Short mmCIF file of C-alpha atoms in Angstrom, two decimals:
data_model
loop_
_atom_site.label_atom_id
_atom_site.label_comp_id
_atom_site.label_asym_id
_atom_site.label_seq_id
_atom_site.Cartn_x
_atom_site.Cartn_y
_atom_site.Cartn_z
CA MET A 1 -1.92 -22.71 20.45
CA SER A 2 1.82 -22.40 20.12
CA TYR A 3 4.34 -20.77 17.82
CA SER A 4 7.82 -21.83 16.84
CA GLY A 5 10.28 -20.24 19.23
CA VAL A 6 7.50 -18.93 21.47
CA ALA A 7 6.19 -20.43 24.67
CA ALA A 8 2.75 -22.00 24.35
CA TYR A 9 -0.08 -19.59 25.08
CA ARG A 10 -3.07 -21.17 26.76
CA PRO A 11 -6.47 -19.90 25.71
CA ALA A 12 -7.95 -17.24 27.96
CA VAL A 13 -11.43 -18.75 27.70
CA THR A 14 -12.51 -22.30 28.54
CA PHE A 15 -15.94 -23.64 27.64
CA GLU A 16 -18.05 -25.76 29.97
CA GLU A 17 -21.37 -27.21 28.85
CA ARG A 18 -24.14 -27.12 31.44
CA SER A 19 -27.77 -28.11 31.16
CA TRP A 20 -30.60 -26.11 32.69
CA ASP A 21 -33.31 -28.46 31.41
CA PHE A 22 -34.45 -29.40 34.90
CA GLN A 23 -34.09 -25.95 36.44
CA ILE A 24 -37.20 -24.64 38.21
CA PRO A 25 -38.67 -21.85 35.99
CA ASP A 26 -38.82 -19.38 38.88
CA ILE A 27 -35.09 -19.64 39.52
CA VAL A 28 -32.87 -17.06 37.77
CA ARG A 29 -30.12 -18.85 35.90
CA PRO A 30 -26.66 -17.56 36.81
CA LEU A 31 -24.79 -15.55 34.20
CA ALA A 32 -21.06 -15.36 33.60
CA THR A 33 -19.35 -12.22 34.89
CA ILE A 34 -16.50 -10.16 33.47
CA THR A 35 -14.86 -6.85 34.30
CA VAL A 36 -15.22 -3.92 31.92
CA CYS A 37 -11.42 -3.81 31.58
CA ASP A 38 -11.18 -7.45 30.48
CA LEU A 39 -14.11 -7.07 28.11
CA ALA A 40 -12.55 -4.01 26.48
CA ILE A 41 -9.23 -5.80 25.95
CA ILE A 42 -10.73 -9.08 24.73
CA ALA A 43 -12.79 -7.22 22.13
CA ARG A 44 -9.67 -5.43 20.90
CA ARG A 45 -7.66 -8.62 20.67
CA MET A 46 -10.43 -10.28 18.69
CA GLY A 47 -10.12 -7.53 16.09
CA MET A 48 -13.21 -5.54 17.08
CA GLN A 49 -13.49 -1.78 17.29
CA TRP A 50 -15.51 -0.08 19.97
CA LYS A 51 -18.27 1.87 18.24
CA ASP A 52 -19.67 3.04 21.57
CA PHE A 53 -17.98 2.61 24.94
CA ARG A 54 -19.97 4.18 27.78
CA PRO A 55 -20.15 1.56 30.54
CA VAL A 56 -21.30 4.14 33.11
CA ASP A 57 -24.38 4.78 30.95
CA GLY A 58 -24.87 1.08 30.24
CA ILE A 59 -23.98 1.43 26.57
CA LEU A 60 -21.41 -0.84 24.92
CA ARG A 61 -21.08 -1.84 21.27
CA ALA A 62 -18.12 -3.37 19.46
CA GLU A 63 -17.86 -4.84 15.96
CA GLY A 64 -15.21 -6.38 13.77
CA ARG A 65 -14.11 -9.57 12.00
CA GLY A 66 -17.63 -10.98 12.29
CA HIS A 67 -17.88 -10.45 16.05
CA ILE A 68 -20.52 -8.22 17.65
CA ILE A 69 -20.83 -7.18 21.29
CA THR A 70 -23.88 -5.26 22.49
CA SER A 71 -25.23 -4.40 25.92
CA THR A 72 -28.52 -3.97 27.73
CA LEU A 73 -29.15 -2.41 31.12
CA VAL A 74 -31.32 -4.84 33.11
CA LYS A 75 -32.93 -4.00 36.42
CA SER A 76 -31.69 -6.10 39.34
CA LEU A 77 -28.88 -7.48 37.16
CA GLY A 78 -27.03 -4.43 35.91
CA LEU A 79 -25.20 -4.30 32.59
CA LEU A 80 -25.90 -7.39 30.50
CA VAL A 81 -23.53 -8.03 27.58
CA GLN A 82 -24.46 -10.12 24.55
CA TYR A 83 -22.04 -11.63 22.05
CA ASN A 84 -22.84 -12.77 18.50
CA TYR A 85 -20.75 -14.06 15.64
CA ASN A 86 -21.84 -13.75 12.01
CA GLY A 87 -18.54 -14.15 10.19
CA PRO A 88 -17.01 -17.08 8.31
CA PRO A 89 -16.54 -20.45 10.02
CA PRO A 90 -14.19 -20.14 13.02
CA HIS A 91 -11.43 -22.20 11.40
CA LEU A 92 -11.31 -19.64 8.56
CA SER A 93 -11.71 -16.47 10.63
CA ILE A 94 -8.07 -16.54 11.77
CA ARG A 95 -7.12 -15.58 8.21
CA LEU A 96 -9.03 -12.32 8.40
CA PRO A 97 -6.89 -9.15 8.59
CA GLY A 98 -6.72 -6.99 11.67
CA ARG A 99 -5.23 -9.32 14.26
CA TYR A 100 -3.43 -7.33 16.93
CA ILE A 101 -0.31 -8.34 18.82
CA PRO A 102 -1.66 -9.89 22.06
CA LEU A 103 0.47 -7.96 24.54
CA GLU A 104 -0.38 -5.47 27.29
CA GLU A 105 1.54 -2.71 25.49
CA SER A 106 -0.58 -3.22 22.39
CA ASP A 107 -3.77 -3.29 24.46
CA ALA A 108 -2.83 0.04 26.05
CA LEU A 109 -2.26 1.67 22.65
CA GLY A 110 -5.83 0.78 21.73
CA PHE A 111 -6.98 3.11 24.49
CA GLY A 112 -4.54 5.88 23.64
CA ILE A 113 -2.02 5.03 26.37
CA ILE A 114 1.74 4.91 25.78
CA THR A 115 3.65 2.43 27.90
CA GLY A 116 6.84 4.45 27.94
CA GLU A 117 10.42 3.30 28.29
CA GLY A 118 11.37 3.83 31.92
CA SER A 119 14.23 6.25 31.28
CA ILE A 120 11.86 8.72 29.58
CA LEU A 121 8.51 8.37 31.32
CA GLU A 122 7.81 7.36 34.89
CA GLN A 123 4.12 7.03 34.07
CA ASN A 124 2.09 5.85 31.09
CA PRO A 125 0.40 8.93 29.60
CA PRO A 126 -2.60 8.95 27.24
CA ILE A 127 -2.40 10.74 23.87
CA SER A 128 -5.84 10.25 22.34
CA THR A 129 -7.06 13.85 22.82
CA ILE A 130 -5.48 17.27 22.38
CA GLN A 131 -5.52 17.91 26.13
CA GLU A 132 -3.88 14.55 26.81
CA ILE A 133 -1.21 15.30 24.19
CA ILE A 134 -0.50 18.66 25.85
CA THR A 135 -0.15 16.95 29.24
CA THR A 136 2.23 14.38 27.76
CA LEU A 137 4.28 17.10 26.07
CA ASN A 138 4.80 18.69 29.48
CA LEU A 139 6.24 15.39 30.69
CA LEU A 140 8.54 14.99 27.70
CA ASP A 141 9.65 18.60 27.39
CA GLN A 142 10.06 20.04 30.86
CA SER A 143 10.72 23.51 29.46
CA GLY A 144 6.99 23.70 28.71
CA TRP A 145 7.65 25.26 25.31
CA CYS A 146 6.14 22.42 23.28
CA ALA A 147 2.94 22.35 25.34
CA VAL A 148 2.48 26.10 24.86
CA ARG A 149 3.12 25.71 21.13
CA MET A 150 0.59 22.88 20.92
CA LYS A 151 -2.04 25.02 22.65
CA GLU A 152 -1.45 27.82 20.13
CA LEU A 153 -1.79 25.48 17.15
CA ALA A 154 -4.93 23.84 18.58
CA ARG A 155 -6.48 27.25 19.22
CA ARG A 156 -5.89 28.29 15.59
CA ASP A 157 -7.15 24.97 14.23
CA PRO A 158 -9.27 22.86 16.63
CA GLY A 159 -8.84 19.85 14.35
CA TYR A 160 -5.04 20.05 14.32
CA SER A 161 -3.05 17.09 15.58
CA ILE A 162 0.69 16.49 15.53
CA PRO A 163 2.05 13.28 13.97
CA LEU A 164 2.92 10.85 16.74
CA ALA A 165 4.21 7.67 15.08
CA ASP A 166 7.91 8.55 15.30
CA LEU A 167 7.59 9.87 18.84
CA VAL A 168 5.79 6.73 20.02
CA SER A 169 8.47 4.54 18.43
CA MET A 170 11.17 6.51 20.26
CA ILE A 171 9.46 6.28 23.63
CA MET A 172 8.16 2.71 23.71
CA GLU A 173 9.98 -0.56 24.05
CA ILE A 174 9.38 -2.98 21.21
CA SER A 175 5.96 -4.64 21.42
CA ARG A 176 6.14 -7.96 19.63
CA LEU A 177 6.09 -11.72 20.20
CA ARG A 178 9.19 -13.39 18.81
CA GLY A 179 8.55 -16.18 16.35
CA THR A 180 5.26 -14.70 15.10
CA ASN A 181 4.42 -12.58 12.08
CA LEU A 182 1.87 -10.37 13.84
CA VAL A 183 2.67 -6.70 13.32
CA HIS A 184 -0.56 -4.79 13.92
CA VAL A 185 -1.15 -2.59 16.96
CA PRO A 186 -4.10 -0.24 17.52
CA ALA A 187 -3.54 3.42 16.70
CA PRO A 188 -3.40 5.46 19.94
CA SER A 189 -4.17 8.73 18.15
CA ASN A 190 -5.82 9.92 14.94
CA ASN A 191 -2.52 11.12 13.43
CA MET A 192 -0.04 8.26 13.39
CA ASN A 193 2.00 9.52 10.46
CA GLY A 194 5.78 9.59 10.38
CA PHE A 195 8.78 8.46 8.36
CA SER A 196 9.42 5.44 10.59
CA VAL A 197 6.09 3.80 9.69
CA SER A 198 6.52 4.24 5.94
CA PRO A 199 8.88 2.17 3.77
CA TYR A 200 9.46 5.28 1.66
CA GLY A 201 10.41 7.26 4.76
CA ARG A 202 12.84 4.55 5.85
CA ARG A 203 14.39 4.45 2.37
CA ALA A 204 14.85 8.23 2.50
CA PHE A 205 16.51 7.88 5.91
CA TRP A 206 18.90 5.23 4.57
CA ALA A 207 19.81 7.34 1.52
CA LEU A 208 20.62 10.41 3.63
CA LEU A 209 22.59 8.37 6.16
CA GLU A 210 24.55 6.74 3.34
CA ASP A 211 25.37 10.17 1.91
CA CYS A 212 26.42 11.64 5.26
CA VAL A 213 28.80 8.77 5.99
CA SER A 214 30.27 8.45 2.51
CA ASN A 215 30.89 12.13 1.71
CA GLY A 216 33.24 12.57 4.67
CA ARG A 217 31.79 15.90 5.76
CA TYR A 218 30.56 14.60 9.09
CA HIS A 219 32.47 12.88 11.85
CA HIS A 220 30.77 9.65 12.87
CA GLY A 221 31.47 6.84 15.27
CA PRO A 222 31.19 3.03 15.10
CA GLN A 223 27.53 3.02 16.12
CA THR A 224 26.58 5.19 13.14
CA GLU A 225 28.46 2.76 10.93
CA ALA A 226 26.60 -0.13 12.56
CA VAL A 227 23.24 1.53 11.87
CA LEU A 228 24.25 2.07 8.24
CA GLN A 229 25.25 -1.59 7.89
CA ALA A 230 21.88 -2.62 9.31
CA THR A 231 19.97 -0.43 6.86
CA ARG A 232 22.02 -1.87 3.99
CA GLN A 233 21.09 -5.37 5.08
CA PHE A 234 17.41 -4.47 5.09
CA ILE A 235 17.64 -2.71 1.73
CA ASN A 236 19.40 -5.65 0.07
CA ASN A 237 17.62 -8.59 1.67
CA HIS A 238 14.22 -7.43 2.89
CA PRO A 239 12.25 -5.27 0.41
CA GLU A 240 9.34 -4.92 2.84
CA TRP A 241 11.52 -2.60 4.95
CA ALA A 242 11.87 0.10 2.31
CA GLU A 243 9.89 -0.77 -0.81
CA ARG A 244 6.38 -1.83 0.05
CA GLU A 245 3.71 -1.15 2.62
CA LEU A 246 2.95 -3.69 5.33
CA ASP A 247 0.70 -6.53 4.24
CA PRO A 248 -2.71 -6.12 5.93
CA ASP A 249 -2.91 -9.90 6.37
CA ASN A 250 0.23 -9.91 8.53
CA GLN A 251 1.98 -12.19 6.02
CA HIS A 252 5.52 -11.11 6.80
CA SER A 253 8.68 -13.11 6.95
CA THR A 254 9.26 -14.13 10.54
CA ASP A 255 13.01 -14.04 9.84
CA TYR A 256 12.72 -10.40 8.79
CA LEU A 257 10.71 -9.42 11.85
CA ASP A 258 13.06 -11.31 14.17
CA LEU A 259 16.00 -9.50 12.57
CA VAL A 260 14.37 -6.14 13.29
CA HIS A 261 13.78 -7.34 16.85
CA ASP A 262 17.43 -8.39 17.18
CA TYR A 263 18.69 -5.00 16.02
CA PHE A 264 16.38 -3.23 18.46
CA ASP A 265 17.63 -5.33 21.38
CA GLN A 266 21.24 -4.91 20.31
CA THR A 267 20.93 -1.13 20.01
CA SER A 268 19.10 -0.90 23.34
CA ARG A 269 21.86 -2.83 25.11
CA TRP A 270 24.51 -0.53 23.66
CA TYR A 271 22.49 2.57 24.51
CA ARG A 272 22.26 1.56 28.16
CA THR A 273 26.05 1.45 28.42
CA ILE A 274 26.24 5.23 27.90
CA ILE A 275 26.95 7.25 31.01
CA ASP A 276 23.87 9.26 32.08
CA PHE A 277 21.86 7.65 29.30
CA HIS A 278 18.61 8.34 31.21
CA LYS A 279 19.27 12.07 31.12
CA ILE A 280 20.53 11.95 27.54
CA ASN A 281 17.38 10.10 26.49
CA ARG A 282 15.09 12.70 28.01
CA ASN A 283 17.14 15.57 26.60
CA PHE A 284 17.07 14.07 23.12
CA ILE A 285 13.29 13.63 23.14
CA SER A 286 12.87 17.21 24.34
CA ALA A 287 15.19 18.56 21.62
CA TYR A 288 13.56 16.38 18.96
CA LEU A 289 10.14 17.77 19.83
CA ARG A 290 11.26 21.39 19.85
CA PHE A 291 13.37 21.31 16.68
CA CYS A 292 11.80 18.59 14.53
CA VAL A 293 8.11 18.59 15.40
CA PHE A 294 7.31 22.17 16.44
CA CYS A 295 9.01 24.60 14.07
CA GLN A 296 9.00 28.36 13.77
CA ASN A 297 6.81 28.39 10.65
CA ASP A 298 4.08 26.18 12.14
CA GLN A 299 5.06 23.36 9.82
CA ASN A 300 6.07 19.94 11.07
CA VAL A 301 9.28 18.50 9.69
CA LEU A 302 8.36 14.84 9.86
CA VAL A 303 4.66 14.90 9.20
CA ALA A 304 1.95 14.78 6.77
CA GLU A 305 0.38 12.13 4.64
CA ASN A 306 1.70 11.79 1.08
CA SER A 307 4.69 13.81 2.18
CA ASP A 308 8.03 14.29 0.47
CA TYR A 309 10.08 12.09 2.77
CA GLU A 310 13.32 12.87 0.97
CA ALA A 311 12.93 16.60 1.67
CA GLU A 312 11.83 15.92 5.24
CA MET A 313 14.79 13.65 5.93
CA LYS A 314 17.17 16.21 4.47
CA ARG A 315 15.76 18.82 6.82
CA TYR A 316 15.96 16.33 9.69
CA PHE A 317 19.67 15.74 9.10
CA GLU A 318 20.26 19.50 8.83
CA LEU A 319 18.72 19.93 12.28
CA TRP A 320 20.99 17.38 13.94
CA PRO A 321 23.75 19.91 14.83
CA LEU A 322 21.13 22.05 16.60
CA ILE A 323 19.79 19.03 18.47
CA LEU A 324 23.28 17.96 19.58
CA ASN A 325 24.22 21.48 20.72
CA ASP A 326 20.98 21.72 22.68
CA MET A 327 21.65 18.36 24.35
CA ARG A 328 25.18 19.45 25.30
CA ALA A 329 23.82 22.66 26.80
CA GLN A 330 21.39 20.69 28.96
CA LEU A 331 24.02 18.19 30.10
CA PHE A 332 26.69 20.67 31.16
#
């Protein structure tokens, strides 16, 4: 299998036909072996969801896109895994929705693990549970304030969870194969809301940025102008960026996705030219968490489902002077 502009990817599984017709009945026929790690990842990449994943107890079950994996604990053999397929013919199954980007970073997200950008995280923390989120907050905000705040909110409402989509997008490198139109990654947490994953949120961001630059009230540099030009290009030429939700069948323009990829790489290269950018990066994430996510009135600025993104973005821009002052205080 190969894609235009992408190196050919060889299949991970090869099939060999063997006959046991003349095998002595008393002889146990050998079974294929696989590690639990590989099995977990393969199931994810095939579009399955783990309904039950307790390998220590001998219990495994995954379903999705016509595939089914079950397990049985067999004496003298151990954990025996069975695979069945009851979906459409294989040549049609590739059209089913739910195909994930086949990269290690995407695999990790499926198990609640963020593969962080090196300047922010020296380890890859999990964020699938409240306790894991608190631990990760301690890594991102070394003041400890956000972790304490999270504990308070979780104590008041055990079902509470902060929105993590924008934070994950700030921390991670881009996870995508150039030349493909695959866009789906597994959700690492149960609250993956945020303006960056909504076309309406991105449109609100563009509108506020346009206003800030055009009204002359704020001083801005060439990079802000470059970001504005990029958003204008998306607004004018690619409606999927700010006008409609992502197609569940992954039918996106490869040109559009490659353009997003290009802008990410271009911005990353510029960002790494900044003196002390590692420290600035960490300080920004810390300030963002304290000012934009955890607020004095227990409300999140960039959160909830069906939210008023225009109001949230306005508040976000109002907080920028506080964020910048906080970053300056930490640098000097």
